[in-house]
XYZ file of C-alpha atoms in Angstrom:
655
model
C -28.255 34.608 29.689
C -26.119 34.407 32.843
C -24.040 37.369 33.971
C -20.364 37.282 34.890
C -19.361 39.566 37.774
C -15.651 39.893 37.003
C -13.392 42.683 35.864
C -13.274 41.288 32.330
C -15.048 43.079 29.518
C -16.763 40.047 28.025
C -19.088 37.426 29.498
C -17.853 34.411 27.557
C -19.458 31.427 29.274
C -18.956 28.139 27.491
C -22.453 26.849 26.752
C -24.166 30.238 27.007
C -24.195 31.297 23.343
C -25.403 30.039 19.968
C -22.627 31.566 17.813
C -18.933 32.221 18.268
C -19.485 35.895 17.420
C -22.254 36.349 19.990
C -21.587 37.634 23.485
C -22.094 40.229 26.171
C -20.156 43.087 27.710
C -20.422 43.455 31.458
C -21.069 46.579 33.468
C -17.443 46.490 34.631
C -16.259 46.460 31.035
C -18.238 49.612 30.258
C -17.084 51.377 33.424
C -13.399 50.833 32.638
C -13.626 52.158 29.074
C -12.730 55.828 28.392
C -15.580 57.221 26.260
C -15.088 60.320 24.134
C -18.779 60.139 23.132
C -21.703 57.978 24.383
C -21.993 56.164 21.045
C -18.550 54.658 21.604
C -20.219 52.200 23.959
C -20.788 50.187 20.769
C -17.026 49.826 20.317
C -17.291 47.262 23.101
C -18.707 45.029 20.346
C -15.580 43.311 18.958
C -14.677 44.685 15.539
C -16.943 47.744 15.738
C -15.548 51.190 14.892
C -17.471 54.324 15.902
C -16.518 57.618 14.242
C -17.965 61.077 13.630
C -17.928 63.262 10.506
C -19.894 66.179 11.915
C -20.947 67.724 15.230
C -21.279 65.651 18.400
C -25.051 66.002 18.449
C -25.368 64.030 15.225
C -25.506 60.227 15.190
C -22.131 58.543 14.892
C -20.855 56.720 11.826
C -20.457 52.965 12.397
C -18.276 50.302 10.742
C -18.442 46.529 11.253
C -17.628 43.435 9.198
C -16.545 45.367 6.135
C -19.647 47.560 6.160
C -19.752 51.303 6.290
C -23.002 51.183 8.230
C -23.518 54.918 7.724
C -25.488 56.027 10.777
C -26.916 52.587 11.568
C -28.186 50.760 8.475
C -27.709 46.981 8.899
C -26.839 47.178 12.608
C -29.820 47.182 14.978
C -29.472 48.824 18.378
C -31.901 48.566 21.296
C -31.843 50.513 24.570
C -34.019 49.503 27.517
C -36.255 47.420 25.258
C -36.706 50.191 22.648
C -35.366 50.184 19.067
C -33.031 53.084 18.323
C -32.750 52.755 14.517
C -35.141 55.048 12.663
C -36.613 53.998 9.298
C -37.277 56.715 6.689
C -35.106 59.128 8.608
C -34.466 62.660 7.375
C -30.704 62.099 7.223
C -30.215 58.383 6.646
C -32.046 55.065 6.740
C -31.638 53.333 10.103
C -30.279 56.493 11.790
C -28.989 55.514 15.254
C -28.424 58.440 17.603
C -27.110 57.237 20.991
C -26.460 60.642 22.509
C -29.348 60.067 24.915
C -27.375 57.275 26.620
C -26.158 57.779 30.194
C -23.275 55.272 30.433
C -23.378 55.170 34.247
C -26.794 53.477 34.032
C -25.762 50.684 31.651
C -25.935 47.203 33.148
C -25.048 45.063 30.158
C -24.622 45.041 26.375
C -25.596 41.831 24.570
C -24.467 41.645 20.947
C -24.945 39.357 17.968
C -23.497 39.313 14.471
C -25.161 37.947 11.370
C -28.826 37.186 10.501
C -29.120 34.053 12.636
C -31.601 34.910 15.402
C -35.395 35.012 15.280
C -35.829 38.113 17.440
C -33.659 40.216 15.104
C -35.417 41.853 12.141
C -34.930 45.115 10.262
C -31.401 46.593 10.184
C -29.867 43.514 11.877
C -28.142 41.743 8.971
C -24.651 42.661 10.173
C -25.422 42.575 13.878
C -27.311 43.860 16.889
C -26.612 45.371 20.291
C -29.114 45.296 23.129
C -28.179 47.785 25.832
C -29.944 47.235 29.148
C -30.185 49.768 31.944
C -29.719 48.752 35.576
C -32.726 48.084 37.781
C -30.677 48.832 40.895
C -27.384 50.712 41.216
C -24.603 49.833 43.638
C -24.650 53.352 45.068
C -26.087 56.812 44.603
C -23.472 59.186 43.218
C -22.716 62.565 41.691
C -19.906 63.083 39.166
C -18.392 66.338 37.946
C -16.081 66.332 34.924
C -14.023 69.156 33.426
C -11.509 69.009 30.633
C -9.906 70.302 27.485
C -11.804 72.472 25.015
C -14.272 73.668 27.640
C -15.670 70.196 28.300
C -18.032 70.201 31.271
C -20.279 67.412 32.485
C -22.368 66.832 35.573
C -24.296 63.627 36.206
C -26.261 62.424 39.217
C -27.488 58.828 39.491
C -29.198 56.782 42.160
C -31.686 54.034 42.947
C -33.416 54.549 46.303
C -35.802 51.860 47.481
C -39.463 52.617 46.839
C -42.078 50.100 47.879
C -41.132 46.627 46.654
C -38.710 48.000 44.055
C -36.249 50.774 43.310
C -36.543 54.177 41.660
C -33.558 54.439 39.323
C -32.695 57.921 38.092
C -30.021 59.700 36.117
C -29.711 63.397 35.283
C -26.957 64.726 33.015
C -25.822 68.055 31.619
C -22.892 68.422 29.221
C -21.118 71.157 27.302
C -18.257 70.703 24.845
C -16.552 72.917 22.269
C -14.338 70.179 20.842
C -10.915 70.738 19.302
C -12.266 72.686 16.334
C -11.441 76.171 15.087
C -15.190 76.796 15.241
C -16.319 75.978 18.817
C -19.007 73.291 18.744
C -20.911 74.822 21.666
C -22.538 71.405 22.155
C -25.115 71.567 24.933
C -26.927 68.452 26.087
C -29.510 67.836 28.807
C -30.506 64.274 29.566
C -32.688 62.535 32.147
C -33.841 58.993 32.936
C -36.410 57.937 35.526
C -37.148 54.224 35.970
C -39.128 52.198 38.469
C -38.126 48.545 38.650
C -39.390 45.729 40.821
C -38.861 41.989 41.025
C -36.108 39.674 39.844
C -34.471 38.918 36.519
C -37.066 36.166 35.956
C -40.188 37.735 37.475
C -40.494 41.488 37.493
C -41.165 44.669 35.570
C -39.863 48.153 34.896
C -41.308 51.415 33.607
C -38.877 53.965 32.162
C -39.206 57.605 31.112
C -36.420 59.374 29.209
C -35.863 62.898 27.978
C -33.025 64.327 25.867
C -32.365 67.672 24.195
C -29.259 68.991 22.432
C -28.000 71.854 20.265
C -24.662 72.176 18.485
C -22.575 73.839 15.783
C -20.833 71.499 13.348
C -17.440 71.262 11.769
C -18.234 68.897 8.898
C -15.704 67.141 6.649
C -13.384 69.501 4.788
C -11.607 69.260 1.375
C -8.004 68.058 1.447
C -6.995 70.578 -1.240
C -8.002 73.501 0.977
C -5.926 72.160 3.858
C -2.938 71.574 1.559
C -3.241 75.148 0.262
C -3.454 76.551 3.784
C -6.810 78.257 3.236
C -8.551 75.961 5.745
C -6.878 74.621 8.874
C -6.873 70.919 9.706
C -9.529 71.581 12.353
C -11.213 74.270 10.317
C -14.475 74.646 8.446
C -15.984 75.946 5.223
C -19.533 76.800 6.307
C -19.673 78.205 9.866
C -23.469 77.879 10.071
C -23.735 74.067 9.928
C -25.180 72.408 13.020
C -28.448 71.249 14.452
C -30.744 70.469 17.322
C -32.337 67.206 18.445
C -34.911 66.059 20.959
C -36.046 62.628 22.114
C -38.670 61.713 24.727
C -39.846 58.202 25.503
C -41.955 56.081 27.826
C -41.434 52.334 27.900
C -42.095 49.281 29.996
C -40.910 45.688 30.249
C -42.566 42.761 32.047
C -41.345 39.223 32.554
C -42.687 36.131 34.276
C -41.267 32.630 34.596
C -42.391 29.256 35.897
C -40.610 25.916 35.898
C -41.611 25.347 32.265
C -42.432 28.756 30.753
C -40.937 32.206 30.319
C -43.073 35.137 29.174
C -41.860 38.617 28.253
C -43.630 41.737 27.058
C -42.402 45.232 26.211
C -44.075 48.379 24.908
C -42.778 51.831 24.051
C -43.765 55.280 22.833
C -41.123 57.649 21.458
C -41.378 61.240 20.293
C -38.338 62.679 18.509
C -37.383 65.705 16.483
C -34.347 66.725 14.431
C -33.228 69.789 12.494
C -29.867 69.185 10.827
C -27.989 71.723 8.679
C -25.149 70.475 6.466
C -23.066 71.650 3.527
C -20.857 68.998 1.945
C -20.318 70.522 -1.524
C -20.063 74.228 -0.495
C -20.801 76.207 -3.722
C -21.242 73.471 -6.333
C -25.012 73.664 -6.842
C -25.560 77.303 -5.878
C -22.499 79.530 -6.427
C -24.220 82.514 -4.831
C -25.984 81.244 -1.717
C -24.060 78.019 -1.181
C -25.220 74.411 -0.961
C -26.324 74.192 2.653
C -29.438 72.094 3.191
C -31.672 71.289 6.121
C -32.967 67.818 6.917
C -35.831 67.906 9.371
C -38.361 65.539 10.848
C -40.930 65.185 13.607
C -41.551 61.538 14.496
C -43.836 59.487 16.714
C -42.947 55.828 17.232
C -45.216 53.293 18.912
C -44.477 49.613 19.271
C -44.064 46.533 21.341
C -43.012 42.947 21.447
C -43.922 39.821 23.322
C -42.714 36.246 23.479
C -43.419 33.013 25.299
C -41.004 30.115 25.712
C -41.979 26.582 26.690
C -39.490 23.987 27.834
C -40.074 20.262 27.823
C -38.698 16.881 26.882
C -39.141 15.075 23.556
C -37.866 11.505 23.337
C -35.618 12.147 26.347
C -34.245 15.271 24.643
C -34.786 18.690 26.281
C -36.238 21.402 24.050
C -37.216 25.065 24.196
C -39.919 26.454 21.887
C -40.449 30.200 21.516
C -43.269 32.107 19.836
C -43.055 35.874 19.565
C -44.465 38.970 17.884
C -42.980 42.413 17.227
C -45.008 45.396 16.000
C -44.016 48.968 15.203
C -45.658 52.127 13.878
C -43.694 55.220 12.790
C -45.443 58.432 11.813
C -43.476 61.367 10.394
C -45.280 64.723 10.254
C -43.375 65.788 8.226
C -39.978 64.588 7.043
C -38.349 67.078 4.718
C -35.331 68.231 2.766
C -34.846 71.970 2.258
C -32.319 74.300 0.654
C -30.981 76.696 3.276
C -28.475 79.445 3.916
C -27.237 80.336 7.385
C -29.870 77.934 8.812
C -32.661 79.841 7.091
C -34.863 77.877 4.681
C -34.777 79.052 1.084
C -36.814 76.392 -0.716
C -38.366 72.972 -0.254
C -36.735 70.106 -2.154
C -39.344 67.668 -0.907
C -41.614 67.316 2.092
C -43.611 64.212 2.971
C -46.039 62.844 5.507
C -45.005 59.213 6.012
C -46.347 56.196 7.866
C -44.314 52.998 8.236
C -46.002 50.004 9.856
C -44.568 46.558 10.477
C -45.520 43.303 12.165
C -43.244 40.309 12.615
C -44.256 36.967 14.129
C -41.410 34.539 14.755
C -40.884 31.026 16.087
C -37.785 29.169 17.204
C -36.884 25.745 18.519
C -33.793 24.766 20.470
C -33.267 21.023 20.829
C -30.548 19.319 22.853
C -30.036 16.152 20.809
C -27.144 14.898 22.922
C -24.963 16.448 25.636
C -22.647 17.608 22.816
C -25.113 18.551 20.067
C -27.847 21.176 20.041
C -29.684 22.884 17.207
C -31.516 26.185 16.953
C -34.038 26.451 14.113
C -36.072 29.614 13.583
C -38.445 31.264 11.153
C -39.399 34.923 10.989
C -41.989 36.701 8.852
C -41.890 40.495 8.434
C -44.763 42.413 6.843
C -44.447 46.124 6.001
C -46.736 48.861 4.813
C -45.465 52.236 3.610
C -47.770 55.207 3.079
C -46.327 58.412 1.613
C -48.127 61.696 1.068
C -45.658 63.901 -0.799
C -45.710 67.568 -1.736
C -45.208 66.286 -5.293
C -48.321 64.235 -6.028
C -46.537 61.801 -8.350
C -44.333 60.706 -5.444
C -47.239 59.818 -3.159
C -48.450 56.278 -2.785
C -48.838 53.083 -0.776
C -46.494 50.112 -0.890
C -46.620 46.796 0.937
C -44.029 44.071 1.110
C -43.140 41.038 3.179
C -40.213 38.714 3.626
C -39.612 35.306 5.214
C -36.302 34.706 6.977
C -35.297 31.125 7.900
C -32.395 30.557 10.292
C -30.484 27.498 11.533
C -27.624 27.048 13.993
C -25.779 23.921 15.108
C -23.643 23.893 18.256
C -21.171 21.072 18.892
C -19.525 20.478 22.265
C -18.258 21.319 24.679
C -15.217 19.108 24.493
C -12.262 20.168 26.638
C -13.990 23.526 27.234
C -14.342 24.079 23.480
C -17.468 24.597 21.366
C -17.924 24.647 17.598
C -20.673 26.619 15.844
C -22.288 26.461 12.418
C -24.757 29.265 11.646
C -26.791 30.179 8.587
C -29.764 32.360 7.853
C -31.277 35.260 5.993
C -32.224 38.752 7.077
C -33.019 42.107 5.489
C -33.127 45.836 5.778
C -35.959 48.100 4.731
C -35.453 51.002 2.366
C -36.696 54.531 2.936
C -40.467 54.667 2.384
C -40.053 57.729 0.157
C -37.831 55.770 -2.197
C -40.492 53.078 -2.633
C -42.990 55.555 -4.116
C -40.702 58.075 -5.863
C -41.400 58.355 -9.602
C -40.059 61.870 -10.206
C -36.698 63.197 -9.047
C -37.692 66.170 -6.845
C -34.564 68.116 -7.812
C -34.369 67.588 -11.577
C -37.930 66.621 -12.471
C -36.634 63.581 -14.342
C -38.330 60.191 -14.132
C -37.199 57.957 -11.264
C -37.642 54.257 -10.606
C -39.135 53.224 -7.228
C -36.903 50.913 -5.188
C -37.763 47.609 -3.550
C -39.097 48.133 -0.015
C -37.159 45.221 1.520
C -33.666 43.981 0.587
C -32.592 40.463 1.551
C -29.290 39.438 3.111
C -27.967 35.875 3.333
C -25.254 34.886 5.755
C -23.363 31.923 7.129
C -20.657 31.453 9.716
C -18.285 28.846 11.164
C -16.862 29.492 14.598
C -15.212 28.171 17.720
C -15.051 29.313 21.317
C -12.622 27.854 23.832
C -11.370 28.246 27.362
C -7.671 27.711 26.662
C -6.474 28.011 30.260
C -7.571 29.434 33.567
C -8.641 33.010 32.813
C -7.865 32.732 29.090
C -10.709 32.485 26.553
C -10.750 32.879 22.789
C -13.317 32.848 20.004
C -12.860 32.815 16.252
C -15.307 32.975 13.357
C -15.221 32.715 9.575
C -18.243 34.400 8.035
C -19.836 35.560 4.779
C -22.712 37.915 3.942
C -24.388 38.557 0.593
C -26.918 41.317 -0.122
C -29.229 41.180 -3.128
C -28.933 44.923 -3.596
C -27.909 47.962 -1.618
C -30.687 50.168 -2.939
C -30.877 53.203 -0.721
C -32.710 56.495 -0.542
C -30.121 59.288 -0.558
C -31.325 61.765 2.022
C -28.843 64.440 0.962
C -30.312 64.507 -2.562
C -33.944 63.643 -1.907
C -33.891 60.759 -4.398
C -32.723 57.154 -4.716
C -29.581 55.606 -6.109
C -29.279 51.870 -6.801
C -26.074 49.981 -6.175
C -25.044 46.496 -7.182
C -25.452 43.293 -5.184
C -22.572 42.826 -2.782
C -20.741 40.114 -0.915
C -18.423 40.170 2.061
C -16.418 37.501 3.810
C -14.031 37.675 6.688
C -12.419 36.336 9.822
C -12.712 37.584 13.406
C -10.719 36.779 16.535
C -11.375 37.743 20.145
C -9.045 36.849 23.036
C -9.580 37.739 26.686
C -7.102 37.076 29.473
C -7.450 37.602 33.219
C -4.024 36.803 34.717
C -5.167 38.115 38.095
C -8.616 39.005 39.464
C -7.756 42.704 39.139
C -6.166 42.637 35.672
C -8.066 42.150 32.406
C -6.650 42.151 28.887
C -8.365 41.708 25.546
C -7.507 41.645 21.863
C -9.907 41.820 18.901
C -8.950 41.447 15.245
C -11.131 41.469 12.125
C -10.247 41.205 8.449
C -12.789 41.483 5.632
C -12.942 41.246 1.860
C -15.836 43.338 0.518
C -16.811 43.392 -3.157
C -19.639 44.420 -5.455
C -20.824 41.780 -7.906
C -19.764 42.471 -11.509
C -20.104 45.849 -13.178
C -17.592 48.153 -14.832
C -15.255 50.592 -13.162
C -14.157 48.313 -10.330
C -15.895 46.244 -7.698
C -14.461 47.618 -4.464
C -17.055 48.957 -2.030
C -16.262 52.561 -1.024
C -15.785 52.988 2.703
C -15.481 49.257 3.438
C -12.636 48.664 5.923
C -10.421 45.645 5.332
C -8.721 45.510 8.734
C -9.879 46.519 12.207
C -8.053 45.745 15.442
C -8.339 46.730 19.088
C -6.568 45.848 22.315
C -6.826 46.916 25.898
C -5.706 46.373 29.448
C -7.592 47.363 32.602
C -6.316 47.251 36.180
C -8.350 47.659 39.344
C -5.931 47.056 42.215
C -7.280 46.434 45.739
C -5.207 49.423 46.901
C -7.662 51.696 45.074
C -5.493 52.453 42.053
C -7.082 51.737 38.669
C -5.897 52.233 35.111
C -6.927 51.422 31.567
C -5.257 51.677 28.189
C -7.123 51.085 24.913
C -5.801 51.001 21.341
C -7.908 50.937 18.173
C -6.731 50.496 14.593
C -8.992 51.387 11.665
C -7.401 50.287 8.401
C -7.419 52.143 5.073
C -10.603 52.004 2.971
C -11.160 52.378 -0.767
C -12.970 55.638 -1.496
C -13.855 54.755 -5.107
C -14.776 51.463 -6.757
C -11.521 51.028 -8.693
C -9.336 51.576 -5.626
C -7.485 54.508 -7.171
C -8.205 56.628 -4.093
C -7.993 55.262 -0.557
C -8.240 56.687 2.916
C -5.426 56.624 5.426
C -5.443 54.269 8.385
C -6.254 55.538 11.869
C -4.567 54.440 15.088
C -5.807 55.777 18.411
C -4.855 55.232 22.066
C -7.036 56.349 24.964
C -6.038 56.064 28.626
C -7.518 56.277 32.106
C -5.940 56.580 35.560
C -8.079 56.479 38.685
C -7.868 56.367 42.464
C -10.367 55.583 45.212
C -9.710 58.369 47.714
C -12.234 57.055 50.208
C -15.347 54.949 50.326
C -17.313 58.003 49.219
C -14.884 59.603 46.759
C -13.276 58.463 43.511
C -11.263 60.477 40.982
C -10.057 59.565 37.513
C -8.290 61.154 34.565
C -9.148 60.273 30.959
C -6.814 61.166 28.101
C -8.100 60.749 24.547
C -5.772 60.479 21.550
C -2.903 60.027 23.985
C -0.187 60.466 21.344
C -1.978 63.380 19.626
C -2.011 61.658 16.237
C -3.110 63.626 13.184
C -5.284 60.854 11.760
C -8.709 61.038 10.128
C -11.943 59.930 11.758
C -13.506 59.404 8.338
C -12.878 60.257 4.670
C -14.927 60.502 1.453
C -14.165 61.206 -2.208
C -16.554 63.372 -4.227
C -16.818 66.670 -6.091
C -17.195 69.995 -4.311
C -16.593 73.619 -5.215
C -14.892 76.385 -3.284
C -15.123 80.061 -4.361
C -13.186 80.683 -7.565
C -13.059 77.031 -8.633
C -14.529 75.621 -11.893
C -18.313 75.385 -12.070
C -18.149 71.587 -12.338
C -16.291 71.415 -9.041
C -13.191 69.478 -8.082
C -13.051 65.780 -7.211
C -11.224 65.505 -3.915
C -10.851 63.674 -0.625
C -12.974 65.223 2.100
C -12.044 64.239 5.642
C -12.937 64.820 9.258
C -9.915 64.616 11.573
C -9.824 62.838 14.897
C -9.965 65.263 17.770
C -6.735 66.549 19.232
C -5.415 65.146 22.494
C -7.843 65.983 25.262
C -7.815 65.390 29.015
C -10.815 65.157 31.322
C -10.781 64.951 35.118
C -13.757 63.458 36.960
C -14.603 63.498 40.650
C -17.333 61.134 41.878
C -18.981 61.354 45.279
C -21.175 58.584 46.677
C -24.024 59.521 48.966
């Protein structure tokens, strides 16, 4: 898809996309966005909210289209041709940890929403984001950042010429204590080394990445303790929560094009490790030692994908046919859940050796029937095999499953710089492999029912995209998604819990305006109705946001002065099915002010939570027990506050 080299955040070419909700975010859009954490890059996707309920080293919590996506379920993320979502993860299905991202290396983010595209498989029912790294940087640079709460960051990037290509590199170190009573002591080391050669149509790259982090966590806290004054708003209950994570990868991408064909191939190998210590219920299960537990895994991921596109003419009508294949192999040795105290293991709840294998051929056809009518028809077949060797023999086993996903899009226009879109299709997400073979609850010893390996989603969408005036573009979509069941493995309990089928429908609006070449403004609004089907006790979906909005302005004046202001609104969510308990809304403003001192020097100031609001990043409702409380615990809201106002000053030197 063509790139747009303008200040604006979004590349919204008329004629470039197959859905009103599809698009891309340019490098300039990422550069002008103040980022509290790397995962907030995904907030460039209109309607996406990125939060955190624990330490910075843990994957973020994501919300989009009325879904609490947890740590990534139903939203697929790719970086440099590699999938980020992890199936059968120790903490949560589809776990998406983006802390290994170096934002300075990002070239482009292409996003989709809905199950309408052949190349999108597991975890993509709500949407996808494909983050590409640059194959050549504009300059070599070093940036030092210091700020509130002992924030320190150093990053060096460059892309010197080497032979026919360029050697792109990035090295990063970061420390942050956060605005918590218990310093987070988050330490992160990160490195990327990439060799790239050729053009966008004919070329290749090979990329090596390494990431390591350690941190202490301030997890969500009970509202009753804050109200009583026994725990501060930025306080903690268990001071030993935290974790450590590692990720190392080697990947490559190759592409070749002729007048009538385009061929792409990618392969990757990833080695990752996580040890995560959490305590959400405090002393409910174990009044003496506490309820802390460890979730741990060691994972090897191998995979690849390839596709070939032919273009031709049929009855005077241009067409594009694509055939592709995606394969993936995940091996966990082991993945486990353990009772712990002070980060020391006390007992094993369950421990498994797991293999997850998948293969997915797909085909698609794009046909230009007339200058104002084109169709995109696609078919995808996903086959899965799960193999589980559990420490409890009854929970071992092999399961296989497959699913066929048809997709169809119709694009009408353009007329007067306006296009209309009709999209429909089906997708899916996989469930945790352990849940597909579990017959005995590892905690209680009671009988358990295995869950379906694959859960189907059906979606459809009506949309429009228009260039309303010079520099002013808008897109709007009406959409609906239905899931057969939200059966999930509950990593915190080591067992599975079924939930009812669900349906969501909503409306989205995105407006971008460039009044001058150095000024860009944007507004995104999303409203969703999310409901379970039937059942007693209410049909609201806990954690499903009804309203999300964001707006921003960025200035990059030729004098060297730059500025950005971004606002995000995260509406209240039901915390229980009957709506009797809801979360509060969250409204945040982040700001940036920068100045180009010279050709070789640039400084900028970021301020997060500009108005120092005392809002919540996330909230839950469940039972927990503090010392001295009833043995059955107390049902309460548990929340994680947004961080206090923080300032960070960065100095960048080009060399």
